[in-house]
Structures are given as C-alpha cells and as structure tokens.
PDB file of C-alpha atoms in Angstrom:
ATOM      1  CA  MET D   1       0.159   0.371  -0.090  1.00 55.00           C
ATOM      2  CA  GLY D   2       1.457   3.335  -1.073  1.00 65.00           C
ATOM      3  CA  THR D   3       2.019   6.161   1.382  1.00 72.00           C
ATOM      4  CA  HIS D   4      -1.232   8.434   0.561  1.00 69.00           C
ATOM      5  CA  ALA D   5      -3.571   5.293   0.366  1.00 70.00           C
ATOM      6  CA  ALA D   6      -2.537   3.879   4.077  1.00 69.00           C
ATOM      7  CA  ALA D   7      -2.869   7.592   5.571  1.00 72.00           C
ATOM      8  CA  ALA D   8      -6.245   7.463   3.773  1.00 72.00           C
ATOM      9  CA  ALA D   9      -6.829   4.238   5.202  1.00 73.00           C
ATOM     10  CA  ASP D  10      -5.965   5.384   8.719  1.00 91.00           C
ATOM     11  CA  ILE D  11      -8.270   8.783   8.508  1.00 93.00           C
ATOM     12  CA  ASP D  12     -10.694   6.462   7.523  1.00 92.00           C
ATOM     13  CA  ALA D  13     -10.263   4.259  10.502  1.00 94.00           C
ATOM     14  CA  PHE D  14      -9.926   7.433  12.666  1.00 94.00           C
ATOM     15  CA  LEU D  15     -13.106   8.792  11.601  1.00 96.00           C
ATOM     16  CA  ARG D  16     -14.815   5.505  11.969  1.00 95.00           C
ATOM     17  CA  THR D  17     -13.508   4.986  15.597  1.00 96.00           C
ATOM     18  CA  GLU D  18     -14.601   8.311  16.940  1.00 96.00           C
ATOM     19  CA  ALA D  19     -17.852   8.464  15.038  1.00 97.00           C
ATOM     20  CA  ALA D  20     -18.718   5.339  16.744  1.00 97.00           C
ATOM     21  CA  GLU D  21     -17.840   6.486  20.011  1.00 96.00           C
ATOM     22  CA  HIS D  22     -20.178   9.260  19.206  1.00 97.00           C
ATOM     23  CA  ARG D  23     -23.079   6.899  18.265  1.00 97.00           C
ATOM     24  CA  GLU D  24     -22.736   5.057  21.322  1.00 96.00           C
ATOM     25  CA  ALA D  25     -22.818   7.778  23.862  1.00 96.00           C
ATOM     26  CA  PHE D  26     -25.844   9.200  21.565  1.00 96.00           C
ATOM     27  CA  GLU D  27     -27.844   6.069  22.136  1.00 96.00           C
ATOM     28  CA  SER D  28     -27.341   5.435  25.487  1.00 95.00           C
ATOM     29  CA  LEU D  29     -28.381   8.890  26.166  1.00 96.00           C
ATOM     30  CA  LEU D  30     -31.477   8.316  24.342  1.00 94.00           C
ATOM     31  CA  HIS D  31     -32.306   4.971  26.895  1.00 93.00           C
ATOM     32  CA  SER D  32     -32.360   7.490  29.894  1.00 93.00           C
ATOM     33  CA  LEU D  33     -33.303  11.225  28.359  1.00 97.00           C
ATOM     34  CA  ALA D  34     -36.976  11.415  28.458  1.00 97.00           C
ATOM     35  CA  GLN D  35     -37.703  11.526  31.712  1.00 98.00           C
ATOM     36  CA  PRO D  36     -34.832  14.416  33.067  1.00 98.00           C
ATOM     37  CA  PHE D  37     -35.150  15.987  29.768  1.00 98.00           C
ATOM     38  CA  SER D  38     -38.887  16.725  30.349  1.00 98.00           C
ATOM     39  CA  GLN D  39     -38.558  17.459  34.036  1.00 98.00           C
ATOM     40  CA  THR D  40     -35.864  20.466  32.795  1.00 98.00           C
ATOM     41  CA  LEU D  41     -37.784  21.491  30.467  1.00 98.00           C
ATOM     42  CA  SER D  42     -40.934  22.173  32.659  1.00 98.00           C
ATOM     43  CA  MET D  43     -38.440  23.799  35.572  1.00 98.00           C
ATOM     44  CA  TRP D  44     -37.288  25.559  33.143  1.00 98.00           C
ATOM     45  CA  GLU D  45     -40.514  26.699  31.664  1.00 97.00           C
ATOM     46  CA  SER D  46     -42.024  27.610  34.485  1.00 97.00           C
ATOM     47  CA  CYS D  47     -39.080  29.966  35.908  1.00 98.00           C
ATOM     48  CA  ILE D  48     -39.386  32.085  32.686  1.00 97.00           C
ATOM     49  CA  ARG D  49     -43.057  31.983  32.537  1.00 96.00           C
ATOM     50  CA  GLN D  50     -42.662  33.902  36.263  1.00 97.00           C
ATOM     51  CA  GLY D  51     -40.330  36.256  35.172  1.00 97.00           C
ATOM     52  CA  GLY D  52     -37.567  34.460  36.301  1.00 98.00           C
ATOM     53  CA  LYS D  53     -33.996  33.582  34.567  1.00 98.00           C
ATOM     54  CA  LEU D  54     -31.546  30.989  33.919  1.00 98.00           C
ATOM     55  CA  LEU D  55     -28.204  31.083  35.158  1.00 99.00           C
ATOM     56  CA  LEU D  56     -25.904  28.746  33.589  1.00 99.00           C
ATOM     57  CA  PHE D  57     -22.107  27.864  34.897  1.00 98.00           C
ATOM     58  CA  GLY D  58     -19.183  25.691  33.684  1.00 98.00           C
ATOM     59  CA  ASN D  59     -15.647  25.559  33.133  1.00 98.00           C
ATOM     60  CA  GLY D  60     -13.993  25.211  29.577  1.00 98.00           C
ATOM     61  CA  GLY D  61     -15.875  23.552  26.913  1.00 97.00           C
ATOM     62  CA  SER D  62     -18.592  23.606  29.313  1.00 98.00           C
ATOM     63  CA  ALA D  63     -17.971  27.394  30.038  1.00 98.00           C
ATOM     64  CA  SER D  64     -18.922  27.402  25.922  1.00 98.00           C
ATOM     65  CA  ASP D  65     -21.863  25.322  26.452  1.00 98.00           C
ATOM     66  CA  ALA D  66     -23.084  27.947  28.739  1.00 98.00           C
ATOM     67  CA  GLN D  67     -22.569  30.748  26.755  1.00 98.00           C
ATOM     68  CA  HIS D  68     -24.084  28.825  23.650  1.00 98.00           C
ATOM     69  CA  ILE D  69     -27.007  28.058  25.370  1.00 98.00           C
ATOM     70  CA  ALA D  70     -27.145  31.317  27.003  1.00 98.00           C
ATOM     71  CA  ALA D  71     -26.999  33.011  23.325  1.00 98.00           C
ATOM     72  CA  GLU D  72     -29.437  31.157  22.399  1.00 97.00           C
ATOM     73  CA  CYS D  73     -31.838  31.748  24.778  1.00 97.00           C
ATOM     74  CA  VAL D  74     -31.760  35.585  24.525  1.00 97.00           C
ATOM     75  CA  ILE D  75     -31.100  35.851  21.420  1.00 96.00           C
ATOM     76  CA  ARG D  76     -32.980  33.070  19.213  1.00 93.00           C
ATOM     77  CA  TYR D  77     -32.688  29.577  18.306  1.00 92.00           C
ATOM     78  CA  HIS D  78     -34.718  28.870  15.653  1.00 87.00           C
ATOM     79  CA  LYS D  79     -37.190  32.351  14.674  1.00 82.00           C
ATOM     80  CA  ASP D  80     -37.559  35.881  16.089  1.00 84.00           C
ATOM     81  CA  ARG D  81     -39.462  35.627  18.977  1.00 87.00           C
ATOM     82  CA  PRO D  82     -39.648  37.669  22.242  1.00 92.00           C
ATOM     83  CA  ALA D  83     -35.976  37.346  24.213  1.00 95.00           C
ATOM     84  CA  ILE D  84     -35.591  34.234  27.015  1.00 96.00           C
ATOM     85  CA  ALA D  85     -34.045  35.437  30.507  1.00 98.00           C
ATOM     86  CA  ALA D  86     -30.587  34.003  30.745  1.00 98.00           C
ATOM     87  CA  ILE D  87     -27.218  34.505  31.762  1.00 98.00           C
ATOM     88  CA  ALA D  88     -23.910  32.708  31.585  1.00 98.00           C
ATOM     89  CA  LEU D  89     -21.943  33.406  34.540  1.00 98.00           C
ATOM     90  CA  THR D  90     -18.466  32.635  32.366  1.00 98.00           C
ATOM     91  CA  THR D  91     -18.539  35.481  30.574  1.00 98.00           C
ATOM     92  CA  ASP D  92     -17.298  38.611  32.667  1.00 97.00           C
ATOM     93  CA  THR D  93     -13.595  38.819  32.638  1.00 97.00           C
ATOM     94  CA  SER D  94     -13.336  41.096  35.632  1.00 98.00           C
ATOM     95  CA  ALA D  95     -15.637  39.464  37.997  1.00 98.00           C
ATOM     96  CA  LEU D  96     -13.961  36.311  37.308  1.00 98.00           C
ATOM     97  CA  THR D  97     -10.353  37.520  37.512  1.00 98.00           C
ATOM     98  CA  ALA D  98     -11.297  39.726  40.638  1.00 98.00           C
ATOM     99  CA  GLY D  99     -13.207  36.339  42.086  1.00 98.00           C
ATOM    100  CA  SER D 100      -9.871  33.839  41.684  1.00 98.00           C
ATOM    101  CA  ASN D 101      -7.942  36.456  42.701  1.00 98.00           C
ATOM    102  CA  ASP D 102      -9.795  37.499  45.767  1.00 98.00           C
ATOM    103  CA  MET D 103     -11.674  34.613  46.872  1.00 97.00           C
ATOM    104  CA  GLY D 104     -10.664  31.607  44.754  1.00 98.00           C
ATOM    105  CA  PHE D 105     -11.188  29.865  41.598  1.00 98.00           C
ATOM    106  CA  GLU D 106     -13.342  27.518  43.520  1.00 98.00           C
ATOM    107  CA  HIS D 107     -15.931  30.146  44.041  1.00 98.00           C
ATOM    108  CA  ILE D 108     -16.368  31.959  40.872  1.00 98.00           C
ATOM    109  CA  PHE D 109     -19.550  31.030  40.410  1.00 98.00           C
ATOM    110  CA  SER D 110     -21.134  31.008  43.735  1.00 98.00           C
ATOM    111  CA  ARG D 111     -20.140  34.486  44.209  1.00 98.00           C
ATOM    112  CA  GLN D 112     -22.181  35.492  41.184  1.00 98.00           C
ATOM    113  CA  LEU D 113     -25.068  33.663  41.903  1.00 98.00           C
ATOM    114  CA  GLU D 114     -25.056  34.963  45.526  1.00 98.00           C
ATOM    115  CA  ALA D 115     -25.099  38.981  43.688  1.00 98.00           C
ATOM    116  CA  LEU D 116     -27.497  37.941  41.035  1.00 98.00           C
ATOM    117  CA  GLY D 117     -29.318  34.906  41.783  1.00 98.00           C
ATOM    118  CA  ARG D 118     -33.165  35.425  42.986  1.00 98.00           C
ATOM    119  CA  PRO D 119     -36.133  32.984  44.261  1.00 97.00           C
ATOM    120  CA  GLY D 120     -37.549  31.457  41.150  1.00 97.00           C
ATOM    121  CA  ASP D 121     -34.506  31.844  39.193  1.00 98.00           C
ATOM    122  CA  VAL D 122     -32.570  28.189  37.319  1.00 98.00           C
ATOM    123  CA  ALA D 123     -29.260  27.876  38.384  1.00 98.00           C
ATOM    124  CA  VAL D 124     -27.964  25.483  35.230  1.00 98.00           C
ATOM    125  CA  GLY D 125     -24.723  23.555  35.987  1.00 98.00           C
ATOM    126  CA  ILE D 126     -22.585  22.268  33.925  1.00 98.00           C
ATOM    127  CA  SER D 127     -19.970  19.620  34.269  1.00 98.00           C
ATOM    128  CA  THR D 128     -18.282  16.751  32.255  1.00 98.00           C
ATOM    129  CA  SER D 129     -17.472  15.010  35.410  1.00 97.00           C
ATOM    130  CA  GLY D 130     -20.216  15.766  38.008  1.00 98.00           C
ATOM    131  CA  ARG D 131     -17.118  17.010  40.288  1.00 98.00           C
ATOM    132  CA  SER D 132     -15.926  20.378  39.796  1.00 98.00           C
ATOM    133  CA  ARG D 133     -15.464  22.406  42.630  1.00 98.00           C
ATOM    134  CA  ASN D 134     -16.470  26.108  41.211  1.00 98.00           C
ATOM    135  CA  VAL D 135     -19.662  24.079  39.791  1.00 98.00           C
ATOM    136  CA  LEU D 136     -20.580  22.491  42.836  1.00 98.00           C
ATOM    137  CA  ASN D 137     -19.989  25.395  45.038  1.00 98.00           C
ATOM    138  CA  GLY D 138     -22.393  27.340  42.650  1.00 98.00           C
ATOM    139  CA  LEU D 139     -25.199  24.967  42.479  1.00 98.00           C
ATOM    140  CA  ARG D 140     -24.853  24.983  47.096  1.00 98.00           C
ATOM    141  CA  GLU D 141     -25.138  28.327  46.691  1.00 98.00           C
ATOM    142  CA  ALA D 142     -28.542  28.497  44.816  1.00 98.00           C
ATOM    143  CA  ARG D 143     -29.853  25.859  46.471  1.00 98.00           C
ATOM    144  CA  SER D 144     -29.262  28.033  49.877  1.00 98.00           C
ATOM    145  CA  ARG D 145     -31.037  30.846  48.112  1.00 98.00           C
ATOM    146  CA  ARG D 146     -34.126  28.643  47.547  1.00 97.00           C
ATOM    147  CA  LEU D 147     -33.081  28.558  43.656  1.00 98.00           C
ATOM    148  CA  GLN D 148     -33.929  25.006  41.870  1.00 98.00           C
ATOM    149  CA  THR D 149     -31.111  23.667  40.269  1.00 98.00           C
ATOM    150  CA  THR D 150     -30.412  21.646  36.653  1.00 98.00           C
ATOM    151  CA  GLY D 151     -27.505  20.161  35.427  1.00 98.00           C
ATOM    152  CA  PHE D 152     -25.899  18.340  32.641  1.00 98.00           C
ATOM    153  CA  THR D 153     -23.014  15.996  33.777  1.00 98.00           C
ATOM    154  CA  GLY D 154     -21.022  12.621  32.399  1.00 97.00           C
ATOM    155  CA  GLY D 155     -20.043   9.707  33.575  1.00 96.00           C
ATOM    156  CA  ASP D 156     -21.796   8.425  36.827  1.00 96.00           C
ATOM    157  CA  GLY D 157     -22.828  12.156  37.350  1.00 97.00           C
ATOM    158  CA  GLY D 158     -20.680  12.671  40.319  1.00 97.00           C
ATOM    159  CA  GLU D 159     -21.501  14.682  43.478  1.00 97.00           C
ATOM    160  CA  MET D 160     -23.451  17.261  41.371  1.00 98.00           C
ATOM    161  CA  ARG D 161     -26.449  14.523  40.827  1.00 96.00           C
ATOM    162  CA  THR D 162     -26.932  15.283  44.691  1.00 97.00           C
ATOM    163  CA  LEU D 163     -26.518  19.095  44.438  1.00 98.00           C
ATOM    164  CA  CYS D 164     -29.198  19.177  41.046  1.00 98.00           C
ATOM    165  CA  ASP D 165     -32.992  19.020  41.646  1.00 98.00           C
ATOM    166  CA  VAL D 166     -32.971  17.074  37.924  1.00 98.00           C
ATOM    167  CA  SER D 167     -29.478  16.259  36.410  1.00 98.00           C
ATOM    168  CA  ILE D 168     -28.940  15.202  33.004  1.00 98.00           C
ATOM    169  CA  VAL D 169     -26.462  12.222  32.932  1.00 98.00           C
ATOM    170  CA  VAL D 170     -24.606  10.941  29.719  1.00 98.00           C
ATOM    171  CA  PRO D 171     -23.537   7.557  30.614  1.00 96.00           C
ATOM    172  CA  SER D 172     -19.944   8.593  28.792  1.00 96.00           C
ATOM    173  CA  ALA D 173     -16.273   8.486  30.136  1.00 95.00           C
ATOM    174  CA  ILE D 174     -15.122   9.985  27.457  1.00 96.00           C
ATOM    175  CA  THR D 175     -15.116  14.042  27.718  1.00 97.00           C
ATOM    176  CA  ALA D 176     -15.359  14.892  23.911  1.00 97.00           C
ATOM    177  CA  ARG D 177     -17.982  12.695  23.823  1.00 97.00           C
ATOM    178  CA  ILE D 178     -20.386  13.907  26.755  1.00 98.00           C
ATOM    179  CA  GLN D 179     -19.741  17.585  25.553  1.00 98.00           C
ATOM    180  CA  GLU D 180     -21.137  16.055  21.980  1.00 98.00           C
ATOM    181  CA  MET D 181     -24.166  15.033  24.073  1.00 98.00           C
ATOM    182  CA  HIS D 182     -24.390  18.414  26.105  1.00 98.00           C
ATOM    183  CA  ILE D 183     -24.864  20.703  23.155  1.00 98.00           C
ATOM    184  CA  PHE D 184     -27.065  18.343  21.916  1.00 98.00           C
ATOM    185  CA  ILE D 185     -29.362  18.777  24.528  1.00 98.00           C
ATOM    186  CA  GLY D 186     -28.751  22.208  25.304  1.00 98.00           C
ATOM    187  CA  HIS D 187     -30.312  22.727  20.904  1.00 98.00           C
ATOM    188  CA  LEU D 188     -32.852  20.518  21.905  1.00 97.00           C
ATOM    189  CA  LEU D 189     -34.296  22.469  25.197  1.00 98.00           C
ATOM    190  CA  CYS D 190     -34.150  25.825  23.701  1.00 97.00           C
ATOM    191  CA  LYS D 191     -36.059  24.529  20.737  1.00 96.00           C
ATOM    192  CA  ALA D 192     -38.652  22.658  23.199  1.00 96.00           C
ATOM    193  CA  LEU D 193     -38.859  25.773  25.305  1.00 96.00           C
ATOM    194  CA  GLU D 194     -39.715  28.308  22.368  1.00 94.00           C
ATOM    195  CA  GLN D 195     -42.413  25.577  21.364  1.00 92.00           C
ATOM    196  CA  ARG D 196     -43.738  25.436  25.157  1.00 92.00           C
ATOM    197  CA  LEU D 197     -44.056  29.138  25.624  1.00 91.00           C
ATOM    198  CA  GLY D 198     -45.424  30.084  22.166  1.00 84.00           C
ATOM    199  CA  LEU D 199     -42.874  31.743  20.602  1.00 65.00           C
ATOM    200  CA  MET D 200     -42.270  30.221  17.213  1.00 48.00           C
ATOM    201  CA  GLY D 201     -45.321  31.357  15.612  1.00 46.00           C
TER     202      GLY D 201
END
C-alpha cells in the first residue's frame, strides 16, 4: 500500500472510531433522557413564565456550552421571538478574575449566584465529570438561596447529582463525547422551550 493510500486508510479508521464513540454515547443517552429532559424543560418553562431567569455556568468546554445556550435563549434558537432571560456566569472577565484572585477560583460562580440569583431563578451547572469544585459550590449557593437547580453532567454524575433538582447524565467516560451530547441536549431544550412558550409562530 502506498503512503497516500495508507494515510487515507488511517484517516478512515480514525473517523470510524470517533463516529462509533459518538453513536454509542448518543444511543446510551437516549435510553435515559426522556424523564430528566421533560423535568428540566418544565422547570425552565415555569421559571421563565414567572419572570425568572436561567443562570448557566461551567468550565472550559462547559463554559462555552453555558454561553452558547444562554445566547440561544436571549437572541433566538429557531425564529425571531421575545427574548428568554438567561445569563452565562462565564463571560464577565472582571468578575471572574477578581473572584479568582480575591476569593479563589472555586468561588467564581457561587459569588455571582449570591449577587444575581433570586428565588424563582434556575441555576444550570454544567460539568462533564460532575465534580468541578466551583460548579458544585455554585449549585450549593443556588440551593441556599432557594433557586431551583438543574445540571448537565456525565459518567456516574458525580456529586452534582445530589445538588441538582434534576440532572441530565450522559453515561460515557469520554469527555469529548459528553460535551457533544451536552450541546445537543442544550439545543433540544432551547427549541422545546420556544415551542412551550409559544414563541415560534
């Protein structure tokens, strides 16, 4: 086999392996998704209808997911419609750096939830492991302030499962696959929320 043919075969094998992992994560998720998805959607819908807001947070790729979902809510997912109140706690560099410097990185979300969270709001923690200290602290702060708590996580759910009123757990040990499922779930929730609120007509 020539060099180019061997390289093409390697790429093909690589793509098939990655696609198989993605497919396995997707199929595993579907088996257990309906109930927590429905519960999360109902909680988000009730929050927005009563004038509350979603407060989303996570680290790294999960921070990107928090911002992505918040943007879909505030701007739009499918069609132009009234804005849905959502804030990602991962975007204010002054708050993040001051919090890290003065209080410690583990408190960057809990401090913002102390400032911004109100009863009736929903905290949305995102962590592929379910063990990120700052996400856990954020959820604890949210609960202490009588916010409802929802979470996206992976693996066995980690400690997040005990701190969330509802958690959606991707049953995979591969971080990349968990992240792929998280944004898929986020998109589904945004679309379903628009439909529930009657904003897509």
